[in-house]
Tab-separated table of C-alpha atoms in Angstrom:
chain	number	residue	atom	x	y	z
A	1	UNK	CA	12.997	18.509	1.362
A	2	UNK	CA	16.650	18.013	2.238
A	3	UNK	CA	16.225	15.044	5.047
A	4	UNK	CA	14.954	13.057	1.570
A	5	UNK	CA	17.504	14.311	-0.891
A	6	UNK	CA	20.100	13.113	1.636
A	7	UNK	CA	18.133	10.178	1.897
A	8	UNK	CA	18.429	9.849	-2.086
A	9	UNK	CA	22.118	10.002	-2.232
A	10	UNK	CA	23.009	7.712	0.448
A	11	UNK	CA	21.309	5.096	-0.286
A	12	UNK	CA	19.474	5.736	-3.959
A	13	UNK	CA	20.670	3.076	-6.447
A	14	UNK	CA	21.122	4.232	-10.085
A	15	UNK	CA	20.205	1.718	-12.365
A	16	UNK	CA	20.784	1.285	-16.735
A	17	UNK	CA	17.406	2.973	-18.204
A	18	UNK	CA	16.802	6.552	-16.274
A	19	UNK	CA	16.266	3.951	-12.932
A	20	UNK	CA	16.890	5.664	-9.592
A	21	UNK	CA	15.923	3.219	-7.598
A	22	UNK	CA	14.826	3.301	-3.503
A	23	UNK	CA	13.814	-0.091	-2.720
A	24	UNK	CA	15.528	0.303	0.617
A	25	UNK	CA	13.330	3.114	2.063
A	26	UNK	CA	10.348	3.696	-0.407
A	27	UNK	CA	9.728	1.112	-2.649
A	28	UNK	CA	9.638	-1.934	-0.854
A	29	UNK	CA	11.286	-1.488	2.096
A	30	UNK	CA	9.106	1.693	3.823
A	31	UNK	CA	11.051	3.953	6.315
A	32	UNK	CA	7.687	4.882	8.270
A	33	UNK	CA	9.225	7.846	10.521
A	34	UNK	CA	10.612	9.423	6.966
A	35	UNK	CA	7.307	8.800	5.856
A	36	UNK	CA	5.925	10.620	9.016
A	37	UNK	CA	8.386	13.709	7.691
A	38	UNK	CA	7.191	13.729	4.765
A	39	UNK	CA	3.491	13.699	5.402
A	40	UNK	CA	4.007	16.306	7.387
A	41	UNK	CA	5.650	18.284	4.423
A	42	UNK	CA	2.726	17.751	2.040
A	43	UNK	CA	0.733	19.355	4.746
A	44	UNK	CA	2.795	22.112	5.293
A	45	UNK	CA	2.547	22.804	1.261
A	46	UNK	CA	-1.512	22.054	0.707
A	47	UNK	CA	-2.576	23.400	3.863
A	48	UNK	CA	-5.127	26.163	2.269
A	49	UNK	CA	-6.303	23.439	-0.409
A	50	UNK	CA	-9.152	21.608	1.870
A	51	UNK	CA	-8.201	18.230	0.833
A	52	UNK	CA	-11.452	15.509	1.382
A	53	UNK	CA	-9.656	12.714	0.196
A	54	UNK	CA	-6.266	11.158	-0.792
A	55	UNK	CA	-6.111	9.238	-4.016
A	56	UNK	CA	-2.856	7.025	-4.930
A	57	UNK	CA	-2.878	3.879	-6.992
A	58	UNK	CA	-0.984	0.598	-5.902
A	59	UNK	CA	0.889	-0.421	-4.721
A	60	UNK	CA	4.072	1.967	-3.940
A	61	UNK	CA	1.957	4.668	-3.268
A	62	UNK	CA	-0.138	3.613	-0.920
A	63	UNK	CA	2.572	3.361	2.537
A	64	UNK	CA	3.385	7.206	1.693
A	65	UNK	CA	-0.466	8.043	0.899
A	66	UNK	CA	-1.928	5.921	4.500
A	67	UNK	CA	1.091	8.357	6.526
A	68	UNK	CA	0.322	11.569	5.205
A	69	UNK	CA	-3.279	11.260	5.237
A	70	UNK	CA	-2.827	11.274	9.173
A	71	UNK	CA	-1.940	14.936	8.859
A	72	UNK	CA	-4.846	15.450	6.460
A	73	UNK	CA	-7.363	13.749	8.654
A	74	UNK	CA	-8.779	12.222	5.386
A	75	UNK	CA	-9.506	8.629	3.957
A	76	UNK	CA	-7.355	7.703	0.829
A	77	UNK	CA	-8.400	5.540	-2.123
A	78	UNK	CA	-5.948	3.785	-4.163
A	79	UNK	CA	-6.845	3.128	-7.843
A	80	UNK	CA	-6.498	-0.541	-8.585
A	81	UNK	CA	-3.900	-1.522	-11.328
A	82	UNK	CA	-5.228	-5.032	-11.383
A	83	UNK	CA	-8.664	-6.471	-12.109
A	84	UNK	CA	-10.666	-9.206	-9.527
A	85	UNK	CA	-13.182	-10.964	-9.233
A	86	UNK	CA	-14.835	-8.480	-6.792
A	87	UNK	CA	-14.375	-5.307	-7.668
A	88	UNK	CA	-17.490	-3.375	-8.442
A	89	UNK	CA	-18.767	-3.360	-12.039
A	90	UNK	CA	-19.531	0.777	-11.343
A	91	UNK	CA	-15.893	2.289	-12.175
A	92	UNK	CA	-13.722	5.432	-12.969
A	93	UNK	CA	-10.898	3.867	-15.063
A	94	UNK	CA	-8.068	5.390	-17.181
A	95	UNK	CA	-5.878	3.520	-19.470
A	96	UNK	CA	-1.736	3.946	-18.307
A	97	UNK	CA	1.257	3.119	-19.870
A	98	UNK	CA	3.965	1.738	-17.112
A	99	UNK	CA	7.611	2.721	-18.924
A	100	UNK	CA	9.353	0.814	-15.993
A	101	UNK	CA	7.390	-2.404	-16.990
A	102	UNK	CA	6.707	-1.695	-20.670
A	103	UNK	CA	2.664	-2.526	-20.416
A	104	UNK	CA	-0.220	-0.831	-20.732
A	105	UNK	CA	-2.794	-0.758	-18.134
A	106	UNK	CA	-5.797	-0.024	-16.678
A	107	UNK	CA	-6.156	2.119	-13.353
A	108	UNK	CA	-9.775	1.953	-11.919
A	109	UNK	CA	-11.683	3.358	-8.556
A	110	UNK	CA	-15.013	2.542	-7.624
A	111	UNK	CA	-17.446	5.325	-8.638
A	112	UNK	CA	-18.654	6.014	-5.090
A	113	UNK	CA	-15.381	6.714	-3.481
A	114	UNK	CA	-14.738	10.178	-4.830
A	115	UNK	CA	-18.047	12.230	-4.939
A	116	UNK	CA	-18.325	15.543	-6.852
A	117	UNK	CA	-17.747	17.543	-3.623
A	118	UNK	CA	-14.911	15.933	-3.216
A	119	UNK	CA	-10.856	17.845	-3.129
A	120	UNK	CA	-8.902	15.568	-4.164
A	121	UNK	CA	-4.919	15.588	-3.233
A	122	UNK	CA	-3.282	12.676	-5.455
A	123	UNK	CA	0.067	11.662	-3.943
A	124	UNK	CA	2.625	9.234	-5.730
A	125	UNK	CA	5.983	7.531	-5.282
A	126	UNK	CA	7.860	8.493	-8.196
A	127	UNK	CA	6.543	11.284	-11.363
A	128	UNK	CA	8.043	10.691	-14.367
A	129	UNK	CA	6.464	10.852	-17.677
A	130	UNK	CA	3.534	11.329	-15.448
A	131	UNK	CA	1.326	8.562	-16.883
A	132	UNK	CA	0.250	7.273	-13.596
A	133	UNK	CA	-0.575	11.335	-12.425
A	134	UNK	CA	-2.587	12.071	-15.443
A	135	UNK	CA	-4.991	9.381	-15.368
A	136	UNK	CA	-5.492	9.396	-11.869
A	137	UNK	CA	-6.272	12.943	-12.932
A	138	UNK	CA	-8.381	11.784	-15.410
A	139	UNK	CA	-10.337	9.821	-12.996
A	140	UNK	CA	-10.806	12.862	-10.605
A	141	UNK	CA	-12.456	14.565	-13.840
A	142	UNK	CA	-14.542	11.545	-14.617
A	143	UNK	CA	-16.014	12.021	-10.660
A	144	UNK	CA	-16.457	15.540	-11.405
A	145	UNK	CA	-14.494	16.361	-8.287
A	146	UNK	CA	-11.762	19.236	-7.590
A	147	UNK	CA	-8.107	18.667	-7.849
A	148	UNK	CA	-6.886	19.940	-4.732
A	149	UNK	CA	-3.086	18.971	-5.868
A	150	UNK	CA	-0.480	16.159	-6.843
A	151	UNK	CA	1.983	16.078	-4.471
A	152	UNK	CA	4.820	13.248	-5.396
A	153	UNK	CA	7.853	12.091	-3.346
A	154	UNK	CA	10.748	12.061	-6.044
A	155	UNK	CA	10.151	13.807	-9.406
A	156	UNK	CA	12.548	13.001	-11.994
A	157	UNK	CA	12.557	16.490	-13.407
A	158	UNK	CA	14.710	15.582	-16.927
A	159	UNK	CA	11.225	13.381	-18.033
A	160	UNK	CA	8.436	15.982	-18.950
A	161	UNK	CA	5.401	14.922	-16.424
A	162	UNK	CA	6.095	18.081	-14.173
A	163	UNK	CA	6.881	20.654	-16.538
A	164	UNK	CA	3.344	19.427	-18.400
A	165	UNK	CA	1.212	19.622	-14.754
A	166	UNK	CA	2.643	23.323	-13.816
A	167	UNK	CA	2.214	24.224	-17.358
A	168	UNK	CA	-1.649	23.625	-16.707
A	169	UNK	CA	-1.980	24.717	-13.958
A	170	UNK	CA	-2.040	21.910	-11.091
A	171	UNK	CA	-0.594	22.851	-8.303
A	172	UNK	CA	2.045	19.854	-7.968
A	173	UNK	CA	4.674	20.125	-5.300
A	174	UNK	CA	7.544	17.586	-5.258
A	175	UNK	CA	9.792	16.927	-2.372
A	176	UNK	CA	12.741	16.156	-4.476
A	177	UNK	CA	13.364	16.698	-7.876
A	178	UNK	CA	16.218	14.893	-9.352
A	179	UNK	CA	17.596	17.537	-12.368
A	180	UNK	CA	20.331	14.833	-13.671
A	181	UNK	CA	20.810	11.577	-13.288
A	182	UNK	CA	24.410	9.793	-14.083
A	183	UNK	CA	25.718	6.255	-13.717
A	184	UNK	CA	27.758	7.625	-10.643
A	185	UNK	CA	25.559	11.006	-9.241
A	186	UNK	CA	22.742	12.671	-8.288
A	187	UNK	CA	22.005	16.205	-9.279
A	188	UNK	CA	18.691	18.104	-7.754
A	189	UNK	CA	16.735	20.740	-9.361
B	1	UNK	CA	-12.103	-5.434	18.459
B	2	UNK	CA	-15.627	-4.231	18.426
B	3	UNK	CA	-15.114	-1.256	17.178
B	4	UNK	CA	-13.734	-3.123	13.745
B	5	UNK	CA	-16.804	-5.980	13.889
B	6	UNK	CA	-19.165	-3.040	14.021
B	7	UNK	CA	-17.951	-1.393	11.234
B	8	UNK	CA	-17.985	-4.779	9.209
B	9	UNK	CA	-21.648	-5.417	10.225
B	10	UNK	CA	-22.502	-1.448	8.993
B	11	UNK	CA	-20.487	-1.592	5.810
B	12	UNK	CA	-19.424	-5.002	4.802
B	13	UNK	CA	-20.888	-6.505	2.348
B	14	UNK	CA	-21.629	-9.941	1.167
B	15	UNK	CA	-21.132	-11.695	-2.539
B	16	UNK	CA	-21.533	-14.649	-3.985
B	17	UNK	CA	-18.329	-17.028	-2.993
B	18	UNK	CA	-17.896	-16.408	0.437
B	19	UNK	CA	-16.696	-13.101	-0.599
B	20	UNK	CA	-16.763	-10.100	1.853
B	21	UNK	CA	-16.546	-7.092	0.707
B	22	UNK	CA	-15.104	-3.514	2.753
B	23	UNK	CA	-13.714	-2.169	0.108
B	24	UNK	CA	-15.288	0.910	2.109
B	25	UNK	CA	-13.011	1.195	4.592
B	26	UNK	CA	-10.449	-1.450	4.106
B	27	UNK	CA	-9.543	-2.574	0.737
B	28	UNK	CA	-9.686	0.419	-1.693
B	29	UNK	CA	-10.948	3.506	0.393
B	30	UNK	CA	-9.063	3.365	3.750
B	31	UNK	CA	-10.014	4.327	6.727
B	32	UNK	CA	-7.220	6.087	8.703
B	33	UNK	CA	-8.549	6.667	11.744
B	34	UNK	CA	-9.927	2.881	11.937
B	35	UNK	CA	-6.759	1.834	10.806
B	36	UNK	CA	-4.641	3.913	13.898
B	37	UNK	CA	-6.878	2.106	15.980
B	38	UNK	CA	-6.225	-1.502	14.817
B	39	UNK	CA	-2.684	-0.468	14.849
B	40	UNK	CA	-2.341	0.326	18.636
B	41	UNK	CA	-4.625	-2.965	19.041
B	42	UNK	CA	-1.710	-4.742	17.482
B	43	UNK	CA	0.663	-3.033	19.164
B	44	UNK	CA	-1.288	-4.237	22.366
B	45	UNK	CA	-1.622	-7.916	21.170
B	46	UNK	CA	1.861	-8.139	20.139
B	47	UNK	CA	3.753	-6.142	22.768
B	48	UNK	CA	6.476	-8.375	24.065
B	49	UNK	CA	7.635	-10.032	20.952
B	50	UNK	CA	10.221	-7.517	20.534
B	51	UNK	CA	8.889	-6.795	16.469
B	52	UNK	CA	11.742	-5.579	14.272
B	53	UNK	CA	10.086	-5.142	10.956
B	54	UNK	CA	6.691	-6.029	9.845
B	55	UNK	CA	6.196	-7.639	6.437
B	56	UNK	CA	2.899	-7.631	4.496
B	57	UNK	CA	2.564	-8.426	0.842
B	58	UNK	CA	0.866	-5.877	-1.916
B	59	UNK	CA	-1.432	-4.207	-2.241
B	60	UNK	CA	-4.170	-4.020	0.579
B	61	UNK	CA	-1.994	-5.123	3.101
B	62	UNK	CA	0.202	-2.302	2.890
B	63	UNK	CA	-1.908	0.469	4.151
B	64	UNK	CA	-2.802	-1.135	7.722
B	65	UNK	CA	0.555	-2.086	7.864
B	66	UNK	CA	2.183	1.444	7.674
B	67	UNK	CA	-0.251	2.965	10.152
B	68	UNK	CA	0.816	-0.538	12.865
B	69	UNK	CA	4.107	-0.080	12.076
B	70	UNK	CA	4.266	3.863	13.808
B	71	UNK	CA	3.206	2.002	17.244
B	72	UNK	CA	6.460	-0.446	16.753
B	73	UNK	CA	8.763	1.663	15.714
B	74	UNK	CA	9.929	-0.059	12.847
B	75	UNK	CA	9.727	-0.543	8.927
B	76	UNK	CA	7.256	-2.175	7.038
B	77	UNK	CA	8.600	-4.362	4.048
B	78	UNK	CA	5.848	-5.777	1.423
B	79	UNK	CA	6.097	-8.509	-0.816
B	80	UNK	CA	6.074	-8.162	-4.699
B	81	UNK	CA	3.405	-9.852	-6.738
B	82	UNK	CA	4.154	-8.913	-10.118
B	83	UNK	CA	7.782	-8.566	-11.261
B	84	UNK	CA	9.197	-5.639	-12.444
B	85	UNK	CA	12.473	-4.726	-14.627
B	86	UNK	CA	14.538	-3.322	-11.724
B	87	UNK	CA	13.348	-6.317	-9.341
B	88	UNK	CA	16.630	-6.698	-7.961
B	89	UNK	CA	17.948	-10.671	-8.610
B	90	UNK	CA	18.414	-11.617	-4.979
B	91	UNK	CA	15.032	-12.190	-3.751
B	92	UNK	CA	13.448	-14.824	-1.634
B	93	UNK	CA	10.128	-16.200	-3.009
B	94	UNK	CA	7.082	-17.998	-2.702
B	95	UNK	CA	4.238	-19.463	-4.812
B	96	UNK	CA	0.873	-18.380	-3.923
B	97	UNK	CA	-2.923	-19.541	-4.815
B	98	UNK	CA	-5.218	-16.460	-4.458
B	99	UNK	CA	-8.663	-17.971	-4.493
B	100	UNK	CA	-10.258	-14.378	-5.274
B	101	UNK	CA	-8.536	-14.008	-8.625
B	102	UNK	CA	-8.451	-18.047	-9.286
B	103	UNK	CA	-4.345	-17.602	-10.472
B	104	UNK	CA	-0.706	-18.641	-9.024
B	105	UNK	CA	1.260	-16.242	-8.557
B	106	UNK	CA	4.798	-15.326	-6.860
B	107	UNK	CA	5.905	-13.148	-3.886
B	108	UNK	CA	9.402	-11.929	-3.693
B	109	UNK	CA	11.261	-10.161	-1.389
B	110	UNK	CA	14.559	-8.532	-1.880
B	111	UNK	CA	16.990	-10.433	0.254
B	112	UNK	CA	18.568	-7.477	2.343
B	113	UNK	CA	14.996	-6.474	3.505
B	114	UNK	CA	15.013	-9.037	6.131
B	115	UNK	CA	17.753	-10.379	7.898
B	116	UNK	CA	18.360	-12.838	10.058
B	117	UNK	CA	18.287	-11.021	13.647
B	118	UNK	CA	14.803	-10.014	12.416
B	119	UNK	CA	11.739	-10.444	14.159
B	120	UNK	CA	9.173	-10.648	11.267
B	121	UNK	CA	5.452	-9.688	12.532
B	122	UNK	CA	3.300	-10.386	9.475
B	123	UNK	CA	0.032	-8.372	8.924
B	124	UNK	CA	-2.236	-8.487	6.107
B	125	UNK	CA	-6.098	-7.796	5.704
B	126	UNK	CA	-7.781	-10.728	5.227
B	127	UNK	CA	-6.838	-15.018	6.426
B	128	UNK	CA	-8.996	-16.977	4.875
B	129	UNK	CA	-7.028	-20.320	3.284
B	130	UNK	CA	-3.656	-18.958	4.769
B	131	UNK	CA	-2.325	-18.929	0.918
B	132	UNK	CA	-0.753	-15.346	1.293
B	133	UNK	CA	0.492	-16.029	5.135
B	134	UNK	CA	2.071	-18.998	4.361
B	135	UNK	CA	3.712	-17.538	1.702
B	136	UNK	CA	5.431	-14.742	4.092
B	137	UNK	CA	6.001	-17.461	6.404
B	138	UNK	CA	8.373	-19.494	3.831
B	139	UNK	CA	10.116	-16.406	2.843
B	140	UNK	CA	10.815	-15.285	6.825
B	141	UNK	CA	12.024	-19.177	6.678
B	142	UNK	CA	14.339	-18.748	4.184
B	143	UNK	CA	15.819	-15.569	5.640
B	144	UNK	CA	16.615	-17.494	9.049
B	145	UNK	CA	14.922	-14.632	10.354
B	146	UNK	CA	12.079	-15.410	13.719
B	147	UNK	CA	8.504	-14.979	13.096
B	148	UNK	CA	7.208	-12.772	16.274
B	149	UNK	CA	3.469	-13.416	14.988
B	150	UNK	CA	0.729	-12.968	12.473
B	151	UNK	CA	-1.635	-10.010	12.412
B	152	UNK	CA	-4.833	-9.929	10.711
B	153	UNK	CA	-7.969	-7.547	9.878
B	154	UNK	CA	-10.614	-9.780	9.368
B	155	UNK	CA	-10.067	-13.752	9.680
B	156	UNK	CA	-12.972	-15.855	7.621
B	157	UNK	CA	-13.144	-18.822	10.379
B	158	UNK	CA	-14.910	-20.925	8.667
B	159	UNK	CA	-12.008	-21.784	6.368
B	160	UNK	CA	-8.826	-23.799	7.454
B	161	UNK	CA	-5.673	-20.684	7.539
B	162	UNK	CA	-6.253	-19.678	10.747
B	163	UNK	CA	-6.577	-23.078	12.698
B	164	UNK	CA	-3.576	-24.439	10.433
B	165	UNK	CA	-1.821	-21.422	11.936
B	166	UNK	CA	-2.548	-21.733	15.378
B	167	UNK	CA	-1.748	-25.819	15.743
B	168	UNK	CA	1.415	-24.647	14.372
B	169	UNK	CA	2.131	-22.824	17.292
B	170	UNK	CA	1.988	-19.661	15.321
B	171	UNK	CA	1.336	-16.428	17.615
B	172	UNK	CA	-1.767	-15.201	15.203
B	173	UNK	CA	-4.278	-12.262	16.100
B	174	UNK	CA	-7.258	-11.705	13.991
B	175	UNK	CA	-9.112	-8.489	15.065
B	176	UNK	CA	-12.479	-10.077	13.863
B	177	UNK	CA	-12.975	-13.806	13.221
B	178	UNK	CA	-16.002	-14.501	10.958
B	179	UNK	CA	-17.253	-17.469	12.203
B	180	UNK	CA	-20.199	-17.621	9.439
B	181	UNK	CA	-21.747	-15.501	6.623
B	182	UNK	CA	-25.023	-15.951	4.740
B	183	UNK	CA	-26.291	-13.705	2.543
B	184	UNK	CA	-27.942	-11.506	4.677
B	185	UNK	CA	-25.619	-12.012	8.080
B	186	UNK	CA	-22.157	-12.146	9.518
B	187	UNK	CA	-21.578	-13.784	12.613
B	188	UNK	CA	-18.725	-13.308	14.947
B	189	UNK	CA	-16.664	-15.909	17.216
């Protein structure tokens, strides 16, 4: 999607560690008519996939998720990273290891939110490693629902989560894929 | 907004500790449509304060704050809760009780994200003690930026954030204010 790889390079910040980082329109600060583009784009590219639901996990995925499920005309359910008091005791949960933070952790979604019948479209900010993806996957499995797809905003393409996704099969479409990373440029697949 | 109080009354449900619970439409599965219509409702309420970016905090805040922030036009910036590794340094923050999860926390938000010239609509789910709003209060405080209002889903009444607010002076809008709960009824004011 070119209007978000020019996005990336004017104003993506490379940071020590593999970092690319988009505070500024993604990650904290949300450019919602960008987001409007790219919801648009995931429904351009899982249009014949007869997506029920959106499922993202908190928090950066959830602004992207909320747009693009306007063009879906589906709910979304984010998986919850952190426990509370309230959440219900009947779960889906998947154990994820964050590289950016260094921790384990636990994703979870409450059972009756994604139903067998379900086709399920995850969407995420960033794949990488694809931790996050795969349980989120996992969880779609536990519900004994359909993956309709994983469709992810940047993918960084040199970290192995993508090539292990298309290499079983899920249809995964990313709307960048950053091929190289160095401490001064940007390279797309 | 009726439309919102209805749905509360079909789906919400009550726990022990003055807890209510949508998780079905508001807090974990989200409810697009609803949410398009509490964002022109905002929109409405909030029309002539000239709103330049709207800040919420993570996670459940985020969603009903992307969908508002296509009816003004502008981004949508959310408060950290948990730190990460490429938090950048220059942050405004904010200690915050959450009375749900009985723990302190902090809420930071990278300095460039709101400037001065800003006018700072805050949204967020739930006002119950004010904790969270208060917090994004302080922060659009320490930014010199103007505070156009605060938006909220769902209001509890019958605890002290929202009539703090309002002797303030604060412009605040609470789609439904729960005036009482037992554990078999909500009522309205």
């Amino acid at each position: 999607m070119e209007l978000l790889k020019k996005r990336i390079l004017a104003d993506g910040e490379i940071r020590p560690g593999n970092i690319l980082k988009v505070d500024s329109f993604l990650n904290q600060r949300m450019d919602i008519a960008l987001f409007n583009e790219m919801g648009k784009e995931f429904k351009k590219r899982f249009a014949d996939e007869g997506v029920t639901v959106i499922l993202t996990v908190e928090a950066s995925g959830i602004g992207v998720a909320c747009i693009a499920a306007q063009y879906f005309d589906c709910p979304v359910v984010f998986a919850k990273k952190y426990t509370a008091k309230n959440l219900d005791s009947e779960v889906y949960s998947a154990k994820v290891h964050s590289y950016t933070k260094d921790i384990d952790y636990t994703i979870r979604v409450t059972k009756k939110y994604i139903k067998p019948e379900d086709k399920v479209l995850i969407i995420d900010d960033f794949l990488a490693t694809g931790e996050a993806t795969n349980g989120m996957i996992d969880i779609v499995k536990q519900a004994g629902a359909t993956l309709a797809g994983v469709g992810i905003v940047i993918e960084k393409g040199f970290q192995n989560g993508g090539k292990e996704l298309r290499e079983q099969g899920v249809h995964l479409e990313s709307l960048a894929i950053v091929k190289s990373m160095s401490d001064d440029s940007i390279e797309f697949a």
